[in-house]
Coordinates of N, CA, C and O in Angstrom, one line a residue:
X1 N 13.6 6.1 -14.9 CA 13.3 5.3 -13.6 C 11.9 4.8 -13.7 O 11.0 5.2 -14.4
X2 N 11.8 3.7 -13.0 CA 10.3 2.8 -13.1 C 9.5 3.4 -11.9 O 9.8 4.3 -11.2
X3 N 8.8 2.7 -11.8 CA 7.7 3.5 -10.9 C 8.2 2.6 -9.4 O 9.1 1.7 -9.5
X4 N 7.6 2.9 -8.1 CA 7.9 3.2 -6.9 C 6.5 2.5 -6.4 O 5.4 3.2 -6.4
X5 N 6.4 1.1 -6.0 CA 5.0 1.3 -5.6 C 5.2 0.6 -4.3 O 5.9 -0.4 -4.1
X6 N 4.5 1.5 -3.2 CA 4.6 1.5 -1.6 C 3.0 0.4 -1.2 O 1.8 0.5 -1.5
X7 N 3.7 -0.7 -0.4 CA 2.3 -1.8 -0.3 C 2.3 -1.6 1.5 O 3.2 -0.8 1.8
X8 N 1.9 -1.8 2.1 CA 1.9 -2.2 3.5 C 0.3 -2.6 4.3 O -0.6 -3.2 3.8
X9 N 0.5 -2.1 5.5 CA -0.9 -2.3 6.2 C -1.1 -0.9 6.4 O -0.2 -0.1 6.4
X10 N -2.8 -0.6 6.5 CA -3.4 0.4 6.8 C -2.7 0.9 8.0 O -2.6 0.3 9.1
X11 N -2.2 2.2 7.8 CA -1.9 2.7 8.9 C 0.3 3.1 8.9 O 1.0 3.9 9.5
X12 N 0.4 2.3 8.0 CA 2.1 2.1 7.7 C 2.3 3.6 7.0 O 3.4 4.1 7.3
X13 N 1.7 4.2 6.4 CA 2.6 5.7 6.0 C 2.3 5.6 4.5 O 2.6 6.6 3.8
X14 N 1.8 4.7 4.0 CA 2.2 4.7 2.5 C 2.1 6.0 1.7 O 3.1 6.6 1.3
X15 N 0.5 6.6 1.5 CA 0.1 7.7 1.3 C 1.2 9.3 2.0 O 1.6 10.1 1.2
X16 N 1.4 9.4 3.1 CA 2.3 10.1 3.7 C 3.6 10.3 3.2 O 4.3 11.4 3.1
X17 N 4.1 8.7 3.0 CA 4.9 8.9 2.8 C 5.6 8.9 1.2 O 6.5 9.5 0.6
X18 N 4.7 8.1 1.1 CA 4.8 8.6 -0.9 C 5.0 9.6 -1.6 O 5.7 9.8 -2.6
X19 N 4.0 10.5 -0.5 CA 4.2 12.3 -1.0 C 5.6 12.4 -0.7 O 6.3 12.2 -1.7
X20 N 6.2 12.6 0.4 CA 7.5 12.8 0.6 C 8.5 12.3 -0.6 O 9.3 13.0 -1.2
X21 N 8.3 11.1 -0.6 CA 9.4 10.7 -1.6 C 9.5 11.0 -2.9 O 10.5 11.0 -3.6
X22 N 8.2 11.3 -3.4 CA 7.8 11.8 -4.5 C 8.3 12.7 -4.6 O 9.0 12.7 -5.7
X23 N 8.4 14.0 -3.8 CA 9.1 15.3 -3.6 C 10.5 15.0 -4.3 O 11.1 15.3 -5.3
X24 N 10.9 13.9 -2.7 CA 12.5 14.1 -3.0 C 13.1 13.9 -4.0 O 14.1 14.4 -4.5
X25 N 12.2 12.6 -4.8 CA 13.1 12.2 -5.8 C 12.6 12.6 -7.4 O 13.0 12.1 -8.5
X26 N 11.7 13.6 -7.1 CA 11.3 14.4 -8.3 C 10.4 13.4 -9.1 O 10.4 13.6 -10.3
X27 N 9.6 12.5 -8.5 CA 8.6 11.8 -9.2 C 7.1 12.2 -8.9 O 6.7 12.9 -8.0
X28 N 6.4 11.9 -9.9 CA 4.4 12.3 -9.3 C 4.5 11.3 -8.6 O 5.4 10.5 -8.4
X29 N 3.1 11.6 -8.2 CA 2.7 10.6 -7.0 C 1.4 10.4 -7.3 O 0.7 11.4 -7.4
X30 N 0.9 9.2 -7.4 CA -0.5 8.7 -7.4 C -0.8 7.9 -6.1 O 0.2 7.3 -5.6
X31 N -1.8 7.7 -5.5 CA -2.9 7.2 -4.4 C -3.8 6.6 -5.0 O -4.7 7.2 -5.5
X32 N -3.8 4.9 -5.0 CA -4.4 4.2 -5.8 C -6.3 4.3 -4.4 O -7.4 3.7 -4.6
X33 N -6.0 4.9 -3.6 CA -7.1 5.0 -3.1 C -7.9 6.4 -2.9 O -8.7 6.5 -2.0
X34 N -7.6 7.2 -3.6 CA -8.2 8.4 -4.2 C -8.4 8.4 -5.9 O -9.0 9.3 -6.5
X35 N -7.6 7.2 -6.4 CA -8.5 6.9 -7.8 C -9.5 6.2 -7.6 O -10.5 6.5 -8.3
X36 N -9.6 5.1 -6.5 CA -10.7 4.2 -6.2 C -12.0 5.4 -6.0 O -13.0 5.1 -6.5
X37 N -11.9 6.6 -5.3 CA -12.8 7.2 -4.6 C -13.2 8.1 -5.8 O -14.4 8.5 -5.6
X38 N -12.5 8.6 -7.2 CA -12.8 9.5 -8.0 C -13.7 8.6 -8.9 O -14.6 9.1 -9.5
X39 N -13.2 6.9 -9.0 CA -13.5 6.3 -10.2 C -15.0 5.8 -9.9 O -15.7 5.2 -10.7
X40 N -15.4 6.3 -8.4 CA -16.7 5.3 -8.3 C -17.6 6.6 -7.5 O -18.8 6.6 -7.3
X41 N -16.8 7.8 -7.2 CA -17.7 9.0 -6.9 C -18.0 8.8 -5.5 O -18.9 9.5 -5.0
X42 N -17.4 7.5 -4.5 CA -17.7 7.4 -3.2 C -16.6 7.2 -2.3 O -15.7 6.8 -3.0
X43 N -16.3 7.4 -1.0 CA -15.3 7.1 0.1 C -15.6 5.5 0.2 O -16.7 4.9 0.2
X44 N -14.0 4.9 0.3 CA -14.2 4.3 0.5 C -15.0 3.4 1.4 O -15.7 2.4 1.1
X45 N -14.9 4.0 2.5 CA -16.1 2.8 3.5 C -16.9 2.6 3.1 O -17.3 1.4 2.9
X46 N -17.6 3.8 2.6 CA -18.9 3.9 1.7 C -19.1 2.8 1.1 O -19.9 1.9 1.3
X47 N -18.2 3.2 0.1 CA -17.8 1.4 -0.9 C -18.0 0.2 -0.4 O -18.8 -0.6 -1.0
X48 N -17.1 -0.3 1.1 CA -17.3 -2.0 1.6 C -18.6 -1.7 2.4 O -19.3 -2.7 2.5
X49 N -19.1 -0.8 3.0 CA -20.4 -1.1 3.7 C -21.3 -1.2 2.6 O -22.1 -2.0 2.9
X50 N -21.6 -0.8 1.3 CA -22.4 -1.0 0.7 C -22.2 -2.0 -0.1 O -23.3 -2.6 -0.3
X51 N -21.4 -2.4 -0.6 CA -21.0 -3.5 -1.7 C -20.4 -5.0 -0.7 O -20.9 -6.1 -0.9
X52 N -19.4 -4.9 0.4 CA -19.1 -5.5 0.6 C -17.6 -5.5 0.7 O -17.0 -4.6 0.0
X53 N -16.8 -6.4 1.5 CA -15.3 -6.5 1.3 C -14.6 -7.0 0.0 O -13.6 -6.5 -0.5
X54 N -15.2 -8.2 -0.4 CA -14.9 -8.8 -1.6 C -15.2 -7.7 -3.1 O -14.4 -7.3 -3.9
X55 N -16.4 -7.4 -2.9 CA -16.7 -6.3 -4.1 C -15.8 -5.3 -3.8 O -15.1 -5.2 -4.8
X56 N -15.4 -4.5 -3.0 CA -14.5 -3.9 -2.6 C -12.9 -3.7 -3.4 O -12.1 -2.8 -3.8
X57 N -12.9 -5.5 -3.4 CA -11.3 -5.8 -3.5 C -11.7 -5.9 -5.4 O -10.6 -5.8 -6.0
X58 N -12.5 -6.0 -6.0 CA -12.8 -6.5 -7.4 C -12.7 -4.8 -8.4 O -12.3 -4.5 -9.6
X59 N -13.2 -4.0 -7.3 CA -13.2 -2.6 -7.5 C -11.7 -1.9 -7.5 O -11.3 -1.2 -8.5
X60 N -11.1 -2.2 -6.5 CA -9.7 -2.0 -6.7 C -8.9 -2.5 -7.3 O -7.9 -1.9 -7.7
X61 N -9.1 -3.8 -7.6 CA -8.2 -4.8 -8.8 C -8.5 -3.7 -9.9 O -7.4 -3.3 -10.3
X62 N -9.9 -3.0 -10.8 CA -9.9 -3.2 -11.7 C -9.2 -1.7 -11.9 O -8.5 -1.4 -12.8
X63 N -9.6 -0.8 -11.0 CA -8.8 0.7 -11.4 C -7.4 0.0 -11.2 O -6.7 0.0 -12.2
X64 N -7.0 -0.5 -10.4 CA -5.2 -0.9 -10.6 C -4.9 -0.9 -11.9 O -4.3 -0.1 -12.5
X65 N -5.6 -2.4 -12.7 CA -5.4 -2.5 -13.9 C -5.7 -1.4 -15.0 O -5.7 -1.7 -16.2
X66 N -5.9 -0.5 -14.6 CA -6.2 0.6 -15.5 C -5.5 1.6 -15.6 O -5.5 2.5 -16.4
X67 N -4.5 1.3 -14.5 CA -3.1 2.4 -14.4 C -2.5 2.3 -15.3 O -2.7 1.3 -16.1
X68 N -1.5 3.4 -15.8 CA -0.9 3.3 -16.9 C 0.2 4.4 -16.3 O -0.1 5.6 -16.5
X69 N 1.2 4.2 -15.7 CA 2.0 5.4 -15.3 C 3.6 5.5 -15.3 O 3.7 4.2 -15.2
X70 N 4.5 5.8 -15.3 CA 6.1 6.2 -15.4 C 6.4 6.8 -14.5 O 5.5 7.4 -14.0
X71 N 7.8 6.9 -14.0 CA 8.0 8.1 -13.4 C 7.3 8.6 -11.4 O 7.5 9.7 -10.8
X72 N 6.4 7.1 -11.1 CA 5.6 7.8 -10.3 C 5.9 6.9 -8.9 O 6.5 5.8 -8.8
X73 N 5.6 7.4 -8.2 CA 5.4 7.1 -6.6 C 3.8 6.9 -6.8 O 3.0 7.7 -7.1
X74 N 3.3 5.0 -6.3 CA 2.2 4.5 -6.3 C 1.6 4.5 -5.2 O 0.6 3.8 -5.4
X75 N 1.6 4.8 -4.3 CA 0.4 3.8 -2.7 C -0.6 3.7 -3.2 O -1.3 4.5 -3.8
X76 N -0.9 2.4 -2.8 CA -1.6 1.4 -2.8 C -2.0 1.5 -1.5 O -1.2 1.6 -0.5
X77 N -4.2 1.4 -1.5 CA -4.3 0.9 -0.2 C -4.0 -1.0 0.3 O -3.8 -2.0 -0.3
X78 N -4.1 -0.6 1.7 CA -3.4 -2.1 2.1 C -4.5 -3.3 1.9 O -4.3 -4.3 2.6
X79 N -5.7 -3.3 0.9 CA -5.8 -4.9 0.5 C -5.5 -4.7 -0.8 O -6.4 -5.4 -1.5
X80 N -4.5 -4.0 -1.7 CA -3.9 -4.8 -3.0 C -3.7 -5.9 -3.3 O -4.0 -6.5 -4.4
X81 N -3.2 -6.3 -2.2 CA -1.9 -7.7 -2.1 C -3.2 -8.9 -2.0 O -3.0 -10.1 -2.3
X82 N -4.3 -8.5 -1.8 CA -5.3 -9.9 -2.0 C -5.8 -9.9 -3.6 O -6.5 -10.8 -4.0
X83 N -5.3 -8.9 -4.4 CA -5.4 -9.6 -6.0 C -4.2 -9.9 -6.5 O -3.5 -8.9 -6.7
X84 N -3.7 -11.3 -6.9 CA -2.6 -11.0 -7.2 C -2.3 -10.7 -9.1 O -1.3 -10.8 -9.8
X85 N -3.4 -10.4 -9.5 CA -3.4 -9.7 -11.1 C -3.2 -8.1 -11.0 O -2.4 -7.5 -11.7
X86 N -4.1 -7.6 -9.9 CA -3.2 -6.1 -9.7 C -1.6 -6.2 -9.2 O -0.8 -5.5 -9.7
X87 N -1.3 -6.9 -8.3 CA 0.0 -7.0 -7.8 C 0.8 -7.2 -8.8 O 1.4 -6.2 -9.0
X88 N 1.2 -8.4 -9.7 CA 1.5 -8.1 -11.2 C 1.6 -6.9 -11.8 O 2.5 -6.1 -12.1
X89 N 0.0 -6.8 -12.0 CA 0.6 -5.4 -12.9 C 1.3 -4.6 -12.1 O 2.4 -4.8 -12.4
X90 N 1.3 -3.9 -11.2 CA 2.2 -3.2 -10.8 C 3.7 -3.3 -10.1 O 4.5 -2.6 -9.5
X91 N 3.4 -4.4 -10.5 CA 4.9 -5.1 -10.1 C 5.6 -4.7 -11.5 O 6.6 -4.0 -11.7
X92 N 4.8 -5.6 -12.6 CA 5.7 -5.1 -13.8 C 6.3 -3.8 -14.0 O 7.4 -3.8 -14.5
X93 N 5.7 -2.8 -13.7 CA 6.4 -1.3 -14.0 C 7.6 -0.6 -12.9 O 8.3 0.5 -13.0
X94 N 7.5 -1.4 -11.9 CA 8.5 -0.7 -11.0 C 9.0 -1.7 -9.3 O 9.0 -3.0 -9.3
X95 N 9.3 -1.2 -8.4 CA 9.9 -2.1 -7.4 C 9.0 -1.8 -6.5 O 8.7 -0.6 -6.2
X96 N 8.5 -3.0 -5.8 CA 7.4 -2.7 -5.1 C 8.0 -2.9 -3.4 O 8.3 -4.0 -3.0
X97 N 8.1 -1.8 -2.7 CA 8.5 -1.8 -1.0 C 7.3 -2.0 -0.2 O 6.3 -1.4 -0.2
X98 N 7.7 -3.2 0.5 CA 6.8 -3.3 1.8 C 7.0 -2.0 3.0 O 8.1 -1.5 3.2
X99 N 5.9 -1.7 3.7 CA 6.7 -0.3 4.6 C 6.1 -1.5 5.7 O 5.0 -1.8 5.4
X100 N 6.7 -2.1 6.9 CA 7.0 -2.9 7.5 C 6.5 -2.1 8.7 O 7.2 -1.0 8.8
X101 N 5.2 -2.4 9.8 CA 5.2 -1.9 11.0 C 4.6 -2.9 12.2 O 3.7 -3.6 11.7
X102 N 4.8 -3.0 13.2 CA 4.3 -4.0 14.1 C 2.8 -4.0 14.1 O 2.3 -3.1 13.6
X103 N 2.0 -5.0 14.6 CA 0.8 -4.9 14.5 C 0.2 -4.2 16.0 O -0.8 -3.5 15.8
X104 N 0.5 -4.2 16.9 CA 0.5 -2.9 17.9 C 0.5 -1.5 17.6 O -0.3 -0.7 18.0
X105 N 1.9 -1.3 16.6 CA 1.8 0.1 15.9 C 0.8 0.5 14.9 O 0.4 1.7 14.7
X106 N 0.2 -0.7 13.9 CA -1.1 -0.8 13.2 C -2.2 -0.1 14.3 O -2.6 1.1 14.2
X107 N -2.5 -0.8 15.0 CA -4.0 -0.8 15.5 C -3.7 0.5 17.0 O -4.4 0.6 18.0
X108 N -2.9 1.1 16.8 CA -2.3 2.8 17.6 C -3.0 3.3 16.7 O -4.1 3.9 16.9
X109 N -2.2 3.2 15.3 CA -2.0 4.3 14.4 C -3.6 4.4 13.6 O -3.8 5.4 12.8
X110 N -4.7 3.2 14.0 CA -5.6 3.5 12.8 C -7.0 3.6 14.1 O -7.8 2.7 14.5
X111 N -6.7 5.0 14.2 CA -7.9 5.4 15.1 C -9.3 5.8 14.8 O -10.2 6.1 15.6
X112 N -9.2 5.8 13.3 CA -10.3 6.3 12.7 C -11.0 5.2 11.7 O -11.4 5.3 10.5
X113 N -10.9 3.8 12.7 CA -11.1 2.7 12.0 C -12.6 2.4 11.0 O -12.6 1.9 9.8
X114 N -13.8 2.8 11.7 CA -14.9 3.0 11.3 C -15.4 4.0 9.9 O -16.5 4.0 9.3
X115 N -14.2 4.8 9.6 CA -14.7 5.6 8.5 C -13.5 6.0 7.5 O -13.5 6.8 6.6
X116 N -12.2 4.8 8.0 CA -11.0 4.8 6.8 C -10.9 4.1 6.1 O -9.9 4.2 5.4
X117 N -11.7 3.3 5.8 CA -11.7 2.5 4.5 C -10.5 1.2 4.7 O -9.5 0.8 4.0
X118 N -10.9 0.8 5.5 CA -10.2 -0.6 6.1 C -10.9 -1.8 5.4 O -12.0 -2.0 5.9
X119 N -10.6 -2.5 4.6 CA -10.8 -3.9 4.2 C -10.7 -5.2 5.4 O -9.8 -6.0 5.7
X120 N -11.9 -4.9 5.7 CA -12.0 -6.3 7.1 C -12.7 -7.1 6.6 O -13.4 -6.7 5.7
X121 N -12.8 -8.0 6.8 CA -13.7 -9.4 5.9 C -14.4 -9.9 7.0 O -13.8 -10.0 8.1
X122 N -15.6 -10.3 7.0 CA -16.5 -10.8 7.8 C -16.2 -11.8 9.6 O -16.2 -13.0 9.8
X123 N -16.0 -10.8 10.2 CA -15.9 -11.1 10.9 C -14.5 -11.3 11.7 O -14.2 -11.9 12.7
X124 N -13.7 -10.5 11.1 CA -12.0 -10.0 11.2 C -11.8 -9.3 11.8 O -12.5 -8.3 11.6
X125 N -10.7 -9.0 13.1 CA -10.4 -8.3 13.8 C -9.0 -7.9 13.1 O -8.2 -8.6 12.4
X126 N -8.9 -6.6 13.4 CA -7.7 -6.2 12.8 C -5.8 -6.9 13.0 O -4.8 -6.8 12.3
X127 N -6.1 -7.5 14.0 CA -4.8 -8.4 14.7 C -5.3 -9.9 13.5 O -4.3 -10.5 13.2
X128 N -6.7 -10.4 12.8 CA -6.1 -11.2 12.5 C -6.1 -10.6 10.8 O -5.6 -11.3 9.9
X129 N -6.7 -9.2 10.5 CA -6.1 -8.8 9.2 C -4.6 -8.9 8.9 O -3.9 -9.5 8.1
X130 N -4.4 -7.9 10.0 CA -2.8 -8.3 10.3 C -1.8 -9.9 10.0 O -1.1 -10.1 9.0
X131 N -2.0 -10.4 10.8 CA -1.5 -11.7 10.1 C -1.9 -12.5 9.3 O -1.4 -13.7 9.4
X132 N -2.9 -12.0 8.3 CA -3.2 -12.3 7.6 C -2.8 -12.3 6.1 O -3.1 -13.1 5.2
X133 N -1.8 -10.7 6.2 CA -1.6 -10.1 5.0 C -0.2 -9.9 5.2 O 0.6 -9.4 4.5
X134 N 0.0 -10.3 6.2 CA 2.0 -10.3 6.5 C 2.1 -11.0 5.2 O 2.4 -10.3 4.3
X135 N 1.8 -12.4 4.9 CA 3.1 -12.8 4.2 C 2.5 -12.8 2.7 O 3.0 -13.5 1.8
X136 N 1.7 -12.2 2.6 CA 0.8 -11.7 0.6 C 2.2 -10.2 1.0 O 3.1 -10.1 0.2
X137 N 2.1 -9.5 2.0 CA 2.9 -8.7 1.4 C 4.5 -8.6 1.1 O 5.0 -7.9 0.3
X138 N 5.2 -9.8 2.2 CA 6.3 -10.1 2.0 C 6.7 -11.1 0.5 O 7.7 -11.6 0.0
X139 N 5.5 -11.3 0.1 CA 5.7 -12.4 -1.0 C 5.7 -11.3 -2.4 O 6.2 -11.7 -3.4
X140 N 5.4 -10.4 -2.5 CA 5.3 -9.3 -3.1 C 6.3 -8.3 -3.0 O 6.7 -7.9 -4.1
X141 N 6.8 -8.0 -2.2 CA 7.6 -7.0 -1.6 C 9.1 -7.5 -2.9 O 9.5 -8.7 -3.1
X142 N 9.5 -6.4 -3.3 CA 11.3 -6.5 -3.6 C 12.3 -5.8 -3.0 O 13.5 -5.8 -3.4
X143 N 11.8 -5.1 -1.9 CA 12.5 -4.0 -0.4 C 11.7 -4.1 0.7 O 10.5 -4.1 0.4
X144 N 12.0 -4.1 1.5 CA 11.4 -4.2 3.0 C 11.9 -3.3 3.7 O 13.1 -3.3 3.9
X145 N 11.0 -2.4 4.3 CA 11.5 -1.2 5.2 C 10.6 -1.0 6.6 O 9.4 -1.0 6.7
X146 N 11.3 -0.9 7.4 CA 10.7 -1.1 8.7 C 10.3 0.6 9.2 O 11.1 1.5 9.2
X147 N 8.9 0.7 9.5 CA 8.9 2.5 9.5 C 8.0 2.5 10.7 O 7.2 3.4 10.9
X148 N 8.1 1.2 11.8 CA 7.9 1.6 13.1 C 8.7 2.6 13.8 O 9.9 2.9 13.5
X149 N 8.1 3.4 14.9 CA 8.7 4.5 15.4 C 9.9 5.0 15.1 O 11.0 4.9 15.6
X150 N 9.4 5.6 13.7 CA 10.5 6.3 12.8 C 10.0 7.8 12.6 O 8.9 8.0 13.1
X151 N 10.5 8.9 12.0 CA 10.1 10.3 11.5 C 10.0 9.8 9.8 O 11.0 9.3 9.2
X152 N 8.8 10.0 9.1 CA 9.0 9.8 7.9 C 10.3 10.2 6.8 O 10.7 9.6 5.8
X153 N 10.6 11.5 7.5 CA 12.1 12.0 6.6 C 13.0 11.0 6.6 O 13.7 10.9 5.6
X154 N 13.2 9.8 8.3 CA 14.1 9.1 7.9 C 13.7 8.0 7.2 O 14.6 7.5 6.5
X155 N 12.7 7.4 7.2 CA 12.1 6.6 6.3 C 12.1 6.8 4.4 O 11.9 6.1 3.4
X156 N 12.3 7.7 4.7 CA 12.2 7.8 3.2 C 14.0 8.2 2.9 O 14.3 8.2 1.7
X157 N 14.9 8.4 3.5 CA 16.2 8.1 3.3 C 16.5 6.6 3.3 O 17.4 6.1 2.6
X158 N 15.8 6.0 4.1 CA 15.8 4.7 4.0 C 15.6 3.9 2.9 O 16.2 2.9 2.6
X159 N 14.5 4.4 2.4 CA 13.7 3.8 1.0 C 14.4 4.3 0.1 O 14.3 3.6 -1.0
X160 N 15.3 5.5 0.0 CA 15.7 5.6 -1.1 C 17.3 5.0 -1.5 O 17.7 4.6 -2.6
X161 N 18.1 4.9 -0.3 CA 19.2 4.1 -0.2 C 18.7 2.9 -0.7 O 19.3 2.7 -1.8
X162 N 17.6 1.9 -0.3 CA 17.7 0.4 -1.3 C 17.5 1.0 -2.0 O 18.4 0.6 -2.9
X163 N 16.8 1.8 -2.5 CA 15.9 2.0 -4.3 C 17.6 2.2 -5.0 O 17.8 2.0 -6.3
X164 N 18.8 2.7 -4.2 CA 20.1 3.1 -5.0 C 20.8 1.7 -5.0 O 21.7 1.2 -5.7
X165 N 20.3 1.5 -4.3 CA 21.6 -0.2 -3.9 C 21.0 -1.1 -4.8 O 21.7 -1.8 -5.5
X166 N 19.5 -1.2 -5.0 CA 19.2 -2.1 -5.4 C 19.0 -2.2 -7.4 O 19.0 -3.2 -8.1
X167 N 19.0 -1.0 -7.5 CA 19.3 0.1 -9.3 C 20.8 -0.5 -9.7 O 20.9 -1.1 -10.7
X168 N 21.9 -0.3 -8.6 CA 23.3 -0.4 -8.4 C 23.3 -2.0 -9.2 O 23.8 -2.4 -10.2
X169 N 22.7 -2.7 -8.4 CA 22.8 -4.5 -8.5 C 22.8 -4.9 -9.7 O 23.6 -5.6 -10.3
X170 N 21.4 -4.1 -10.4 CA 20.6 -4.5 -11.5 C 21.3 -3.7 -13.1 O 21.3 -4.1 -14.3
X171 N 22.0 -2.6 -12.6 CA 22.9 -2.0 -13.9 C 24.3 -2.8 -14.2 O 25.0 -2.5 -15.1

């Protein structure tokens, strides 16, 4: 099996839910935003308040490209999708799912905006991050899963039904 890589908006489950699926379907799981924080020895905020949003995004391009993995459940934090050389690469190794949530359920769900490591660009409110990165991630996406007011257990029965349907297509 190829790798699993989960894209969305801050706040969509990816990390959460990665673990979970990882479980079920007996894969590792990597958090491309806890290599970012091992590879540079800082949290992310840390990172864009001091470097910047752009340096930020150049920092994550290059640990992406440094991945090398099989077998795994990826999340990806949600500014990937603004390189599209990391998006590649990790498109090449496996099927990349958008986790799909309204931008209301975004800006509920990300209460701890100031110290999560949110990619906002000068002068960005989160409503226009949001529609900003809608369609970099639908342009990327090869499954789309909607994981607005859902329980993750059912989301990840969800994700794994396409990941079977869509295996099914391609054998």
């Amino acid at each position: 099996m190829n790798n699993i890589i989960l894209i969305g908006l801050p706040g969509s489950g990816k990390s959460t839910l990665g673990v979970i699926l990882a479980k079920t379907l007996g894969l590792r799981f990597v958090d491309t935003d806890i290599i970012i924080q091992e590879h540079t020895g800082r949290l992310l905020q840390e990172i864009i308040n001091t470097v910047g949003a752009e340096e930020f995004i150049r920092v994550e391009e290059a640990c992406i490209l440094s991945l090398d993995c099989s077998d795994t459940v990826i999340a990806t934090g949600g500014s990937v999708v603004y390189s599209s050389r990391a998006m590649q690469h990790l498109k090449s190794g496996g099927i990349t799912i958008y986790l799909e949530i309204s931008c209301e359920e975004m800006i509920s769900r990300l209460k701890n905006i100031v110290t999560r490591g949110v990619v906002l660009k000068s002068g960005q409110s989160l409503r226009d991050m949001y529609y900003q990165r809608i369609p970099l991630y639908e342009r990327y996406a090869d499954i789309r899963v909607d994981c607005s007011d859902e329980a993750f257990e059912s989301v990840v029965e969800k994700v794994a039904m396409k990941i079977k349907g869509m295996n099914a297509r391609i054998t």
